[in-house]
Structure formats: C-alpha cells, structure tokens
Coordinates of C-alpha atoms in Angstrom, one line a residue:
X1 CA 17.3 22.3 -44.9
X2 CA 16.8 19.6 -47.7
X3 CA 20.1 17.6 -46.3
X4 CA 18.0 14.8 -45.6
X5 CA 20.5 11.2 -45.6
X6 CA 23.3 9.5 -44.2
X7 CA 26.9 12.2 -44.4
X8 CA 29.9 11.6 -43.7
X9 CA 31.9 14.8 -41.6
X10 CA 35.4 15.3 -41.8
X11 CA 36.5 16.9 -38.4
X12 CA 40.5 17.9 -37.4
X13 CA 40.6 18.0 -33.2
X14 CA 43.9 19.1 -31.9
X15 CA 45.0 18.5 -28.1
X16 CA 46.7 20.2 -25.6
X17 CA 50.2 18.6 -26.3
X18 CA 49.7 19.9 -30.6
X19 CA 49.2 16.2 -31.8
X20 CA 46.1 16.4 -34.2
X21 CA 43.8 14.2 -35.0
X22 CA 41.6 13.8 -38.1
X23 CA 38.4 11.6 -37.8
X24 CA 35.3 11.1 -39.8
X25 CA 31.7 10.8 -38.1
X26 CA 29.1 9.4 -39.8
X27 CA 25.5 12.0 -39.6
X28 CA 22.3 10.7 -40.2
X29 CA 19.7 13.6 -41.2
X30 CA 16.8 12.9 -41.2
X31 CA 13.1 14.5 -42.1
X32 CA 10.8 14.0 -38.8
X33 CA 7.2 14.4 -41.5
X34 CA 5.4 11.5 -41.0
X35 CA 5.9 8.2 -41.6
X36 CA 3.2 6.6 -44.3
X37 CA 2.8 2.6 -45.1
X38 CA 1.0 1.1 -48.5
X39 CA 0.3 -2.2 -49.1
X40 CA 0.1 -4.0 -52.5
X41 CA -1.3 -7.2 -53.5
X42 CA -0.2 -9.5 -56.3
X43 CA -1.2 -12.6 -57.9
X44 CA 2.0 -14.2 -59.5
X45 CA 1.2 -16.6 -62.1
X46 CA 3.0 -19.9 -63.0
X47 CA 6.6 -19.1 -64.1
X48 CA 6.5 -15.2 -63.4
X49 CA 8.8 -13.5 -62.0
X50 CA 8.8 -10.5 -60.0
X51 CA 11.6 -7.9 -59.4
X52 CA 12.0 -7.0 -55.6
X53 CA 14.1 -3.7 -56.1
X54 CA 13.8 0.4 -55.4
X55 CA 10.6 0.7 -57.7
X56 CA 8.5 -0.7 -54.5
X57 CA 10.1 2.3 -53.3
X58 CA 8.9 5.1 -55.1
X59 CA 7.7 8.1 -54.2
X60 CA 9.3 7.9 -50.5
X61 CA 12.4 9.9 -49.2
X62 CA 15.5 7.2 -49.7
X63 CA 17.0 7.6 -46.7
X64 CA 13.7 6.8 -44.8
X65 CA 12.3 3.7 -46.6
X66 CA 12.1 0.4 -46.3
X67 CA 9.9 -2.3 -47.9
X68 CA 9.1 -6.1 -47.1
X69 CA 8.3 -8.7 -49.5
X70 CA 6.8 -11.7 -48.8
X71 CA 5.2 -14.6 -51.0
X72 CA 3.1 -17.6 -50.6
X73 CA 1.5 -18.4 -47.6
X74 CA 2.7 -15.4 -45.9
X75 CA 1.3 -12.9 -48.3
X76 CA -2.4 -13.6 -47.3
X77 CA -1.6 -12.2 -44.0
X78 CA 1.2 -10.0 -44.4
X79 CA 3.3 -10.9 -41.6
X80 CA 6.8 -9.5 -42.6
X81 CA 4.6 -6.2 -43.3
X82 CA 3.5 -6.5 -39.8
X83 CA 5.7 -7.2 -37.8
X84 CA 7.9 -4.2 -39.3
X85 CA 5.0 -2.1 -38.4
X86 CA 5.1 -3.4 -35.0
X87 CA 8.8 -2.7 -34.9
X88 CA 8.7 0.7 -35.8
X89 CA 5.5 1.8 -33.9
X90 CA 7.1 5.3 -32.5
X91 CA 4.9 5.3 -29.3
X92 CA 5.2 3.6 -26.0
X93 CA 1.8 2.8 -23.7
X94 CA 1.5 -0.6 -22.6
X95 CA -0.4 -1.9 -24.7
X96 CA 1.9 -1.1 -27.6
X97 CA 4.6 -2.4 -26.1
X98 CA 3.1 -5.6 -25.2
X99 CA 2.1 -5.9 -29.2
X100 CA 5.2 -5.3 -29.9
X101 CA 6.8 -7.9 -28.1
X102 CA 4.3 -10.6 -28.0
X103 CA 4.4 -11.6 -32.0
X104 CA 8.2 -12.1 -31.4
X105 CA 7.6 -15.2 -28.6
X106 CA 7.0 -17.7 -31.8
X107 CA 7.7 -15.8 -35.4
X108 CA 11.7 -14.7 -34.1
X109 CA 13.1 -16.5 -37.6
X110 CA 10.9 -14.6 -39.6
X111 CA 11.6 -11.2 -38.0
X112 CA 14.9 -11.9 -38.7
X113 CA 14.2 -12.0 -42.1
X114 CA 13.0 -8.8 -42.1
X115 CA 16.1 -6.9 -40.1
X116 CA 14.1 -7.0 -36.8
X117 CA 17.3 -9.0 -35.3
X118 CA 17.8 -9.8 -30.8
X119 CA 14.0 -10.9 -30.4
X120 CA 15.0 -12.6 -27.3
X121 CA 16.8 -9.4 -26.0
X122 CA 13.6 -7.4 -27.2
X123 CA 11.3 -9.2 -25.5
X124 CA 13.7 -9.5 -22.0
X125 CA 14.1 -5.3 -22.5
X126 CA 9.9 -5.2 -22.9
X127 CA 9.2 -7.5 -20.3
X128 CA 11.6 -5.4 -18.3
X129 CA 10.3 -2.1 -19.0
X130 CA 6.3 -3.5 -18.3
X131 CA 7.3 -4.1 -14.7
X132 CA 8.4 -0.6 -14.1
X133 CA 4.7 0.2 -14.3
X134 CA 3.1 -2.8 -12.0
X135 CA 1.6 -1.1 -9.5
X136 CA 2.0 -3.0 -5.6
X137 CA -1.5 -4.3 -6.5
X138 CA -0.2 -6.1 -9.5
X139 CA -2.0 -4.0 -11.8
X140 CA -0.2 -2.1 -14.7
X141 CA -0.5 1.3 -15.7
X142 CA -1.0 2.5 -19.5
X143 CA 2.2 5.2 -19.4
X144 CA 3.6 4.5 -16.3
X145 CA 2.6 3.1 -12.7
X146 CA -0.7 2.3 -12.2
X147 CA -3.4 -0.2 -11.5
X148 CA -4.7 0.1 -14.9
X149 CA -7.8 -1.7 -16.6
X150 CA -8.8 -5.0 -16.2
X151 CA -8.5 -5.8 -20.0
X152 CA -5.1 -4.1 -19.5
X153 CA -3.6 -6.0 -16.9
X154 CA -5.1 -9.1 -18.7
X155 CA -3.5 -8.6 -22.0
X156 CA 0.2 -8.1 -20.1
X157 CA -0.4 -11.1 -17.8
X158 CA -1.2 -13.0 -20.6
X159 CA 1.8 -11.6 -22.2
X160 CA 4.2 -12.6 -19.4
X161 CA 2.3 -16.2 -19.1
X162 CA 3.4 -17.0 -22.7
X163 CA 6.4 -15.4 -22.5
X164 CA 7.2 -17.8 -19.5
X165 CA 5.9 -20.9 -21.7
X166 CA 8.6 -19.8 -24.4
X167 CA 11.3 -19.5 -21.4
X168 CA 12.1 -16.2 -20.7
X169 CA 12.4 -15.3 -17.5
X170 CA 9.6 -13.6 -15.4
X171 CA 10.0 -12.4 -11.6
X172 CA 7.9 -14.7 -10.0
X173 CA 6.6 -12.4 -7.0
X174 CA 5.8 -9.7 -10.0
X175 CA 3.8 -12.9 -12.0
X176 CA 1.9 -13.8 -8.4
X177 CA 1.0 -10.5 -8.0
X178 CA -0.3 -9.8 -11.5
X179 CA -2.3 -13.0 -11.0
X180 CA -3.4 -12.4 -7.7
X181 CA -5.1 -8.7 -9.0
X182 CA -7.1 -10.9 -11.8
X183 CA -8.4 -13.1 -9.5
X184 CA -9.4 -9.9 -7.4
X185 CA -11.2 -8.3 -10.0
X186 CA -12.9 -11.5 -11.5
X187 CA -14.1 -11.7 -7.7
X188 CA -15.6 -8.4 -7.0
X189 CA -16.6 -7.6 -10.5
X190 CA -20.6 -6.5 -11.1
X191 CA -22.7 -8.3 -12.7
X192 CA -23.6 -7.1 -16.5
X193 CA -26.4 -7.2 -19.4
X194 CA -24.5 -6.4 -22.0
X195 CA -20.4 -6.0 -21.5
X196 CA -18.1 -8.7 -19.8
X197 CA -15.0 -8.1 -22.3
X198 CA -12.4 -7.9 -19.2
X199 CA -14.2 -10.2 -17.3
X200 CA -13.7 -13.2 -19.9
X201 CA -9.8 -12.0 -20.9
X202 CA -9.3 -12.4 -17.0
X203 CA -10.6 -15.4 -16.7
X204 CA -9.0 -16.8 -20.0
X205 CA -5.2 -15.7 -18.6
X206 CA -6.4 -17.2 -15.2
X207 CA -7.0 -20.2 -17.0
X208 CA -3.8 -20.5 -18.8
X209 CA -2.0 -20.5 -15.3
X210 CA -4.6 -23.3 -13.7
X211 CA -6.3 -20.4 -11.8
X212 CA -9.7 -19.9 -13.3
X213 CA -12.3 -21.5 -11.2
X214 CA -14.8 -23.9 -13.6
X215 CA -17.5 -23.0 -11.6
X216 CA -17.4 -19.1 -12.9
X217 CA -16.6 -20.1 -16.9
X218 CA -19.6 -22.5 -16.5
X219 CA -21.7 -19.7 -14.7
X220 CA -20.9 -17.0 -17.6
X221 CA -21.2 -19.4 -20.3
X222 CA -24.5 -21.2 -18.9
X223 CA -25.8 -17.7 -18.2
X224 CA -24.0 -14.4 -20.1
X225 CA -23.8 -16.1 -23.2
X226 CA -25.2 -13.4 -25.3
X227 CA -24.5 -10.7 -22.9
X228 CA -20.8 -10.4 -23.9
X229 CA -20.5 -7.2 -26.1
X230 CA -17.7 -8.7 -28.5
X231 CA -17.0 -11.8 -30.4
X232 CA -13.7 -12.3 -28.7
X233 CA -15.2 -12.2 -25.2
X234 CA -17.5 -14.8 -26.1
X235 CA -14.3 -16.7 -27.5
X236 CA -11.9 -16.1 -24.8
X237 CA -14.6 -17.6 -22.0
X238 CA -14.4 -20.8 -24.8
X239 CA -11.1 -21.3 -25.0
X240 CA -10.9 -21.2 -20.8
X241 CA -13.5 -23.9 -21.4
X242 CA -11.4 -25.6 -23.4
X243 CA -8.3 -25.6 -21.7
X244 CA -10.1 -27.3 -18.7
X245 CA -11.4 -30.2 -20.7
X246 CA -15.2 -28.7 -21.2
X247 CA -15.1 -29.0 -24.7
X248 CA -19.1 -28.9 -25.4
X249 CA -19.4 -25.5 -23.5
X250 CA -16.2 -23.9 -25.4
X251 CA -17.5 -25.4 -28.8
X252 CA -21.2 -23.4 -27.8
X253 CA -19.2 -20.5 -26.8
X254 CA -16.9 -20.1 -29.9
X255 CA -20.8 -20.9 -31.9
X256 CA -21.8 -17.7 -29.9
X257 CA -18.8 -16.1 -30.9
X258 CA -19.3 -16.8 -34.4
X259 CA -22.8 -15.7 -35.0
X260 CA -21.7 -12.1 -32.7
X261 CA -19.2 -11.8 -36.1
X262 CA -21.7 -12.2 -38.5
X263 CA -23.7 -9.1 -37.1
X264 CA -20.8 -6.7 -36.4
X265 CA -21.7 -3.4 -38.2
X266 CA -19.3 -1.3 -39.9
X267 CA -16.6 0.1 -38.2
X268 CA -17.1 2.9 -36.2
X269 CA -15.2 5.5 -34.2
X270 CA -16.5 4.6 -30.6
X271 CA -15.2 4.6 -27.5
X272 CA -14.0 0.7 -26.4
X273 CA -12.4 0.0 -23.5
X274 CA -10.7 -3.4 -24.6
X275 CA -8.8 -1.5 -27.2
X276 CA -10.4 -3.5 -30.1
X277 CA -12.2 -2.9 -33.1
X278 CA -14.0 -5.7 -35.3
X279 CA -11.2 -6.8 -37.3
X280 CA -9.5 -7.2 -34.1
X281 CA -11.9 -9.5 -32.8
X282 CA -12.2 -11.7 -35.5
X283 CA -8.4 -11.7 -35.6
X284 CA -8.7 -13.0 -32.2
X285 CA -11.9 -15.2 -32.5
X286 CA -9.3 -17.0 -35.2
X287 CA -6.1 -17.5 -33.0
X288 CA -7.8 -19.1 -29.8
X289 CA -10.3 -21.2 -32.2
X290 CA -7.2 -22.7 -33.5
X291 CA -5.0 -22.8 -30.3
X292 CA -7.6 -24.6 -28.8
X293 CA -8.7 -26.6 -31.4
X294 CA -12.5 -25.7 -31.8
X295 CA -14.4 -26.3 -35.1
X296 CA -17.1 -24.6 -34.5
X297 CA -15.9 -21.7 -36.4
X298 CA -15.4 -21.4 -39.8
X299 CA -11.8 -20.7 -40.0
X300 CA -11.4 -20.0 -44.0
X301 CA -14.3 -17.6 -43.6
X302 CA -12.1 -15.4 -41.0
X303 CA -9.0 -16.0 -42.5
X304 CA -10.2 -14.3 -46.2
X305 CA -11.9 -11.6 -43.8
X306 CA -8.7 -11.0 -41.5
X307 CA -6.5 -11.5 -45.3
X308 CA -7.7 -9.0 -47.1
X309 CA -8.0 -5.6 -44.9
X310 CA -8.0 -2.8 -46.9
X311 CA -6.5 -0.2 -44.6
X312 CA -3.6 -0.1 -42.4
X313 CA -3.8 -1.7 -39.1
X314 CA -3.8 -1.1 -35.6
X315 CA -1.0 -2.5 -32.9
X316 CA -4.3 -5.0 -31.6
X317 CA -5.1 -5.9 -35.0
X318 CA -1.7 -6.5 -36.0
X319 CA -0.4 -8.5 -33.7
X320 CA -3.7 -10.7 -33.7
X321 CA -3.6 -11.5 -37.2
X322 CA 0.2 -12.2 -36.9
X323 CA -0.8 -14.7 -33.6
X324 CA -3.9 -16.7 -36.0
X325 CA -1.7 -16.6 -39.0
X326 CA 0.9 -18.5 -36.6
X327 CA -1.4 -20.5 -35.0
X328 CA -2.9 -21.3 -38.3
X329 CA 0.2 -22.9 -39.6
X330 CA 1.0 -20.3 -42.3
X331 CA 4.9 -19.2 -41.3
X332 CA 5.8 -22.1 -42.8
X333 CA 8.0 -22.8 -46.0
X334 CA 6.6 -22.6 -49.4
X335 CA 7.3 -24.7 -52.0
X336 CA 7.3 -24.0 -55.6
X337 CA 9.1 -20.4 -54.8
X338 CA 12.2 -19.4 -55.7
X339 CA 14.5 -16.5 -54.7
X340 CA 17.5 -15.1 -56.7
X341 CA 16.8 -18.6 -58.6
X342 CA 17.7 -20.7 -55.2
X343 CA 14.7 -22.7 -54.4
X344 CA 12.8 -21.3 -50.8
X345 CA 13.7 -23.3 -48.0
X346 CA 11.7 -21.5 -45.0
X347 CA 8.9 -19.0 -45.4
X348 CA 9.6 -16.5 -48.5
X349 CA 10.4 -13.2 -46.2
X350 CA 12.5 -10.2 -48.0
X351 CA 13.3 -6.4 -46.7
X352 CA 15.6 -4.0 -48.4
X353 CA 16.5 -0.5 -48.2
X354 CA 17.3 2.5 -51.1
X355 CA 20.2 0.6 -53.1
X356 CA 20.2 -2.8 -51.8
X357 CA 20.7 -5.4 -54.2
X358 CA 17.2 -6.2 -56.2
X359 CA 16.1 -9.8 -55.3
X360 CA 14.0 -12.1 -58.0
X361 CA 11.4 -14.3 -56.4
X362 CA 9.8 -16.6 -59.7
X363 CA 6.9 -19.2 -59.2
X364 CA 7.8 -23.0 -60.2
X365 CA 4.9 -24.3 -58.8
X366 CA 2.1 -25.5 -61.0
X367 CA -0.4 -22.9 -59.6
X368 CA -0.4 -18.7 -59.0
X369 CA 1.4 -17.5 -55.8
X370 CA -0.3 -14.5 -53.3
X371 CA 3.0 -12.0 -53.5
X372 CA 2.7 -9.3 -50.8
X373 CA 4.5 -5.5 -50.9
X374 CA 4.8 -3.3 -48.3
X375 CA 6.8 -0.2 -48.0
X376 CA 7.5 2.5 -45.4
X377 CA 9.1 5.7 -45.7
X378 CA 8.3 9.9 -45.6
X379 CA 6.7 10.7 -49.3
X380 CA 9.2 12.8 -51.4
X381 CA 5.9 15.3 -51.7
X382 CA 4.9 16.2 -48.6
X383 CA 1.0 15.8 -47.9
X384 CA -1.6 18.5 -48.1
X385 CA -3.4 19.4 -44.5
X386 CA -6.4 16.9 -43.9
X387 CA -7.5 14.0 -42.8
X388 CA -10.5 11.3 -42.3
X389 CA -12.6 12.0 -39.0
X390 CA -10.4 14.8 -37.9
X391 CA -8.8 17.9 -38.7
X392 CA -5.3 19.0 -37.1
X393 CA -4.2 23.2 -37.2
X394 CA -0.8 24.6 -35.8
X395 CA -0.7 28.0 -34.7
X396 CA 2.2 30.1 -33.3
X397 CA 2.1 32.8 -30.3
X398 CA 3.5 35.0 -28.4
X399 CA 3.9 34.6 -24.2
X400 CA 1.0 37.8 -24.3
X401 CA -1.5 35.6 -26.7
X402 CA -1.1 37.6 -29.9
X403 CA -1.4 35.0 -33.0
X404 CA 1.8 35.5 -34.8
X405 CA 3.2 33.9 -38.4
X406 CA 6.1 36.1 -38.3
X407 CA 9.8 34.7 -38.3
X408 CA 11.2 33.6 -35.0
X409 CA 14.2 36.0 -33.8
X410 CA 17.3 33.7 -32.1
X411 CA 16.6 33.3 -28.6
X412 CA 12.8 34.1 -28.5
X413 CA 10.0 31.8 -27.2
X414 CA 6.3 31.4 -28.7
X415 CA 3.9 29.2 -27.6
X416 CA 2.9 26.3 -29.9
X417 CA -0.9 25.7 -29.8
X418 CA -2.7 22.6 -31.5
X419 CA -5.9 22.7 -31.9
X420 CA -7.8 19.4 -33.1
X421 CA -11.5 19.0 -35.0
X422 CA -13.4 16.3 -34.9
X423 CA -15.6 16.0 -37.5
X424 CA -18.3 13.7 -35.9
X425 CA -18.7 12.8 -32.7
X426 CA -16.3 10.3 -31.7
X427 CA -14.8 8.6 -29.2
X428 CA -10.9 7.8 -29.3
X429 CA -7.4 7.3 -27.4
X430 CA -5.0 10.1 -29.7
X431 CA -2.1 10.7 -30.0
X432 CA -0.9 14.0 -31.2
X433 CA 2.6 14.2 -32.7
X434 CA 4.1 17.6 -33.5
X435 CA 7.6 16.9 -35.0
X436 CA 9.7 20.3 -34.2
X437 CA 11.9 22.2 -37.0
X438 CA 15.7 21.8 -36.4
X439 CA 15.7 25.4 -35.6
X440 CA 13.7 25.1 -32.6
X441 CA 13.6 23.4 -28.9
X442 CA 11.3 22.8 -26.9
X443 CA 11.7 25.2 -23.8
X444 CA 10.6 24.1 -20.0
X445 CA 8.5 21.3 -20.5
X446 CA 7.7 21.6 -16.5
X447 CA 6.0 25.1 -17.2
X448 CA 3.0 23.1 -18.5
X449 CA 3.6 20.0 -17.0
X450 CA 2.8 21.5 -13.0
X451 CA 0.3 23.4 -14.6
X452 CA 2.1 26.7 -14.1
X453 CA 0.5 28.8 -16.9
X454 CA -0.7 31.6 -15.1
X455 CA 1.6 33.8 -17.4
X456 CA -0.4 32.6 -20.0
X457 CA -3.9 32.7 -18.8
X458 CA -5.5 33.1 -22.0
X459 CA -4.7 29.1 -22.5
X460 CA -7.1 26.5 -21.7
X461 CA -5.5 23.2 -23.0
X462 CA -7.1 19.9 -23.3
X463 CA -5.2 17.1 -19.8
X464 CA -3.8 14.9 -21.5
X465 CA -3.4 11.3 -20.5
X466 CA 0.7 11.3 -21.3
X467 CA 3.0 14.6 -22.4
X468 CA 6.6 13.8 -23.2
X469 CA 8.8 16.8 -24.4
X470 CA 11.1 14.9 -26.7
X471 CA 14.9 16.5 -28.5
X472 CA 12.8 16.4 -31.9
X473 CA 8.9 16.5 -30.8
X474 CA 6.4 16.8 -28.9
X475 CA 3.8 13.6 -28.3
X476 CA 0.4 14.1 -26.3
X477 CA -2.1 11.3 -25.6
X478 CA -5.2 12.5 -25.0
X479 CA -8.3 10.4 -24.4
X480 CA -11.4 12.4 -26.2
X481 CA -15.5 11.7 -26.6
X482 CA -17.4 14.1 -28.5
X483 CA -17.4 16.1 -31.6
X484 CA -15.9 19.5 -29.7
X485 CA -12.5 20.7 -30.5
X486 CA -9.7 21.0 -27.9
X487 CA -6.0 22.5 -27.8
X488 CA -2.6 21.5 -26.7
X489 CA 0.3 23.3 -25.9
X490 CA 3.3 24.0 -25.3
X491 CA 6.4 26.6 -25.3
X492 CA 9.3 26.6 -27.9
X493 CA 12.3 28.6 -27.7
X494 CA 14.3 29.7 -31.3
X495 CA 18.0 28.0 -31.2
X496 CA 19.8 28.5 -34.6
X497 CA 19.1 31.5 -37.4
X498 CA 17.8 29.7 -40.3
X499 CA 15.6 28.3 -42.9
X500 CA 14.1 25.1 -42.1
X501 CA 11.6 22.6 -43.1
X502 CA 8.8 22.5 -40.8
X503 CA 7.3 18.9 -40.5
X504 CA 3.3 18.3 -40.1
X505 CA 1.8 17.8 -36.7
X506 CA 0.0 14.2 -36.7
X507 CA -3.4 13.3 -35.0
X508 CA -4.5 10.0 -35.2
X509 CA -6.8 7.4 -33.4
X510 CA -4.5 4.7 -32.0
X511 CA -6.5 1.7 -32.1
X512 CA -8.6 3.1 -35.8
X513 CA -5.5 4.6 -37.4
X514 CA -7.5 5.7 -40.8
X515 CA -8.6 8.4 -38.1
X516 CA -6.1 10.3 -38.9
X517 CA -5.0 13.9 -40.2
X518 CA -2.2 16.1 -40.7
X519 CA -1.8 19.7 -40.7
X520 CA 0.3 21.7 -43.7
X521 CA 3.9 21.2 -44.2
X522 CA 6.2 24.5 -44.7
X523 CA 8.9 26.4 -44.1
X524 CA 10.2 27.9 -40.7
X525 CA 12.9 30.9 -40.5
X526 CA 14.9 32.4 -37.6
X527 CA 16.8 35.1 -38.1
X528 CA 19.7 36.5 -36.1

C-alpha cells in the first residue's frame, strides 16, 4: 500500500517454558519507483545566506531522499553530488564497480562528509569482489568471469595500480597476471586507421607500473597521432610519454588531444566500446593533463565545459570529473564560508535527510560563492510513461500467451513481458529494471535462465548480457544496436491477496543516462 517509511512493530513471542517476551522491530518500507536526481546551481552573493533544510527536498517521498550541499570550490564540480551518485548506483558490472571505488582512493574525507563512511573497507570489499571475475588470463569479465575487453581490463588494472599507490593491498600474482594480459594484447594487437582507444589505456596502465615499452608510445605517437578516435586516447598515450621523461612527445600528444575536443560533435547515442562519451573524455583529457603536468591544454576551458553539464551523469563521467576536480586542487578548504556561523575549515560538504537539522552556510568573503544542490529521492507524483530515445511497455500473460490485465488470483503465475522501443537507431549497453509489487515474486528464475521455455513457445526474448532475479526486481543488461524493438521476460507467481502499488519498469542507457524511459505507474490487486 501507501505505508511507505521507517515503523516501528510491536511483537509478543512466547516460548516453550510460558516466559514471554515483548520486542520492538524496526520496518523500513519502502517504494521500489525509481530513483530521480536534480541538480541546482546558485550564485551566493557577499553576506547571503542560504538555508540548507527539507525545502531542497521537495517534491520527493521523505523516507527516500537525500540531498548534498556543497559551496565554493566544490560546487563548480559537484563532487559531494557525485560521489553520492556513485554510492548509490543500484547496479554492479565492472566497470561500475570500479567507478565506484576509485574516486574514494583520494576524496575519503569528503565522502565522509557526505554519509558515505568505511572508504578503506569499500574499496578492500571492491577490490575483493573485481578478482572474483579475473579470468586465469588476467583478464576481467563485465558480470562475472571473463577475459573481458582491453579498455576493460585496463580501466581495473589501473584501478588496482592506484589503489596499490594509496596502500591497499593487492594480491600480487592477481596484479602480474592482470599486467601480464596488457602487455599480451598491446603485443598482438592490429594495426588501425582510425581507433586505438584500448591500445593507449593499455599502454598508459603499463606505464604507470614501469612496463610500457618507449619504443611503442614513440611509434603510436610519431605515427597514429590523428588515428586515435577519442581525445582521451590521444591523452592517455601523452601522459605514458610523460611519465617516462618524453615531455615534448606527451606535450604534442595532449596538443592532439586538444584540438580532437574542439571538433567533438554533439552527443550521440552510438555504440563505443571504451564506455565513454564526450564529456567523459574531456573529463579525462583534464585529470591526466594535470597529473602529469602538461600545459598544452587549456585547463579553465575544460574545467567550465566539465562544470557546467546540464544533465545527469554517467558512472565514467562522474568519476572523471571527480578525479580532474582532485587533481585540479579543488577539494580543498574554502575561505570566506561559513556554516551554522562557524567559519569552514575543510571543503564546504553537507548531506541531510527528511528532518535533519537545517544547516546555514553565509558568504564572508568579499566576492559571490558557486553554491551547489543536489537531491535524490522517488517523486511524491509518480512519472507519466515516456522517455528520451526510448519507450518502455509492461504487459502481463498467461503460461498459454493470452494478454491479460485482469487481477492475479493467490497462487497463480503470468508471465511478465517487457518490450523496449527505440526511437532511432542506436546503439547502447541497457539496463532494464522492473521493480516487482509487494504482492508478487518472482517464480523459477532457472526456467528462463537454461533456456527452458518450450512451454512457452510463443516467446522470443531478446539474450541478455546479465539476468539477476532479485527479492524486489528484476534487472536485465542487454547490449542493443538498431532501432528494432525487443522483449524480455520472465515468470511471476501471486503471493499475498491485495492491493498494491505497482512501481514503473526503467530502461536506460548506462553510459548516456538521459536515454532513458519509464513505463506507467499503477495499481496491482490479488485476490484470494
């Protein structure tokens, strides 16, 4: 129903012997719609003062929103915003975790600030969980074991290289081995006109671990200048160049790198294998220009274009504006702010919750302050159906394949089929999240797993990369190029006689979330 918070149950247990007990358990209830993020900008002039309390929060479901706050040098970048983002990202592919965790190697005080508390045990539990996937080549797999991609496998190396530099521990055999497949594929890779992007992440990881050899970043940067596809390819073979002393070549290639930036076209929804998008790259092109300390890029220029994105961002862009905005300097204090009228002695970083204590943050300084809003949370009014770029429908049926919209009877099972539109042709990793009413379970997830659907015949689903049958969903990744429509599915069973709120299913491009739809919110019965 509409029950939707924290409760507290009174419940009276008697044992064998007659002695009773009386205990309270805490219930959380919660709505599983999904979650929506907005972003607001301010400009707080000498002396203002602005009121950090539940009005940022309007419009969402209490129970499930949270805001961050943060001011001055921070704001420009958003980095409290972000790294809550990070921290509540619902999936888990490798890449995603690897976002996740990476930020928290150098900006652990700040997400602290903003309730994201045990980075170091965070990071131990991701690094952890990454090497259940290394395959015995050293590779890693995207959901689980695998060899993966060769951008893949260098974004997690790189990963575990800078995790190592920050002093966490890293199996050494697993780091060899991950090492040892870069090198492999650097090796044997083809030659290319226009492409290169794992090529130079390779050999930029291979260089952070003294690996690289200076004759290939000398060949690719002599010769495949201009035949690198993206900006950060043409950045990443720079900073190798840089790390091994060649200074002129890295400055020329981060040059390269620039001008590549000026003639990105508007985003698009294409297919790219290194995960990344434009903002992404020049996200990217930022960091290693200032890790490495090339000034052949004009680093106010990125920052205002990486500063000011007007749409929510992707795990990849996130966590590359979070790593520039470190390198960058700007997680530092900031004078002339104070909170709760106590002057600022570290970065100005706020989060609260529905109730918390509202928190005053005034400008002393002589000059306006960039002030930064973000909240999270399930809108009190749920969404219509739609979308940009795609269109998501839900549709119920019985094991024989009639279409039904009738009210589920205790104990029966439909099938639940998705069906997803694109509106153009495309090309995109989804994922499709159908968040179940409490009055149904899922019912043998191995049915459609093995394949086994020859009792329903009239099906013809869409593989999907990764299926997982959660208690309160169901998630699919599907990888999908072109503008045809395809269908998941799967098989629910009806538990508890009822009237419950039925949550939207969710499509949305992974790496371009403003791809993304939602089909209609309603109302789900079972009767007895």
């Amino acid at each position: 129903g509409d029950t939707v918070g924290d409760h507290a149950i009174a419940v009276t247990l008697t044992t064998p012997g007659g002695a009773v007990l009386k205990k309270t358990l805490a219930l959380g209830i919660r709505r599983n719609d999904p979650v929506t993020s907005t972003t607001r900008r301010f400009s707080l002039g000498v002396g203002e003062v602005f009121t950090f309390d539940d009005a940022v929060l309007a419009g969402l479901r209490p129970a499930s929103a949270t805001a961050t706050l943060s001011a001055g040098p921070l704001a420009r970048f958003d980095m409290p915003g972000l790294l809550t983002r990070l921290d509540r990202y619902p999936y888990g592919c490798t890449e995603q975790l690897t976002s996740g965790a990476m930020p928290l190697l150098y900006l652990s005080q700040l997400a602290g600030s903003v309730g994201i508390e045990d980075t170091r045990k965070r990071v131990d539990a991701t690094i952890a969980r990454l090497l259940t996937r290394q395959a015995e080549n050293g590779g890693f797999g995207l959901w689980r074991v695998g060899s993966g991609d060769t951008w893949l496998n260098a974004y997690v190396t790189d990963f575990l290289t800078r995790a190592q530099a920050q002093g966490y521990v890293v199996p050494e055999r697993a780091m060899t081995a991950a090492l040892d497949n870069l090198l492999n594929r650097v090796s044997y890779a083809p030659d290319f006109d226009i492409g290169g992007e794992d090529i130079a992440y390779a050999l930029l990881v291979l260089a952070r671990n003294g690996k690289a050899s200076m004759g290939d970043l000398r060949y690719y940067a002599d010769t495949k200048a201009d035949a690198f596809a993206t900006p950060l390819a043409a950045a990443q073979i720079g900073a190798a160049l840089a790390l091994y002393g060649d200074q002129l070549r890295a400055d020329r290639m981060f040059g390269v790198a620039s001008e590549k930036l000026s003639r990105t076209a508007p985003e698009a929804a294409v297919w790219r294998s290194d995960y990344g998008t434009s903002l992404r790259d020049a996200a990217g092109v930022l960091k290693l220009a200032a890790e490495v300390g090339s000034t052949a890029v004009d680093r106010a220029a990125l920052g205002n274009r990486i500063g000011t994105a007007p749409r929510r961002l992707s795990t990849q862009e996130a966590v590359q504006v979070l790593l520039a905005a470190h390198a960058l300097g700007t997680d530092g204090a900031a004078p002339g702010l104070t909170v709760n009228d106590t002057p600022a002695s570290g970065p100005v970083a706020e989060q609260r919750r529905a109730g918390d204590l509202p928190d005053l943050v005034r400008n002393v300084s002589g000059q306006p302050m960039d002030l930064t809003v973000t909240a999270f949370g399930v809108p009190e009014t749920a969404p219509e159906a739609g979308g940009y770029g795609y269109a998501i429908q839900r549709t119920y049926y019985t094991l024989d394949g009639a279409a039904t919209s009738a009210p589920f009877a205790a104990g029966e099972r439909r099938v639940a089929v998705l069906t997803i539109i694109p509106f153009e042709e495309v090309g995109a990793r989804l994922m499709i999240d159908d968040a179940l009413p409490a009055g149904l379970e899922i019912d043998n997830p191995n049915l459609l797993r093995s394949g086994d659907v020859r009792a329903l015949d009239w099906l013809k689903p869409k593989q999907a990369e990764m299926a997982e049958f959660r208690a309160d969903r169901f998630l699919a990744a599907v990888d999908h190029r072109g503008s045809e429509a395809f269908t998941l599915a799967y098989i629910v069973r009806a538990i508890s006689p009822g009237v419950y709120h039925h949550p939207a299913a969710l499509v949305e491009d992974m790496y371009r979330p403003e791809y993304r739809a939602v089909s209609s919110t309603g109302r789900l019965t079972v009767t007895e």
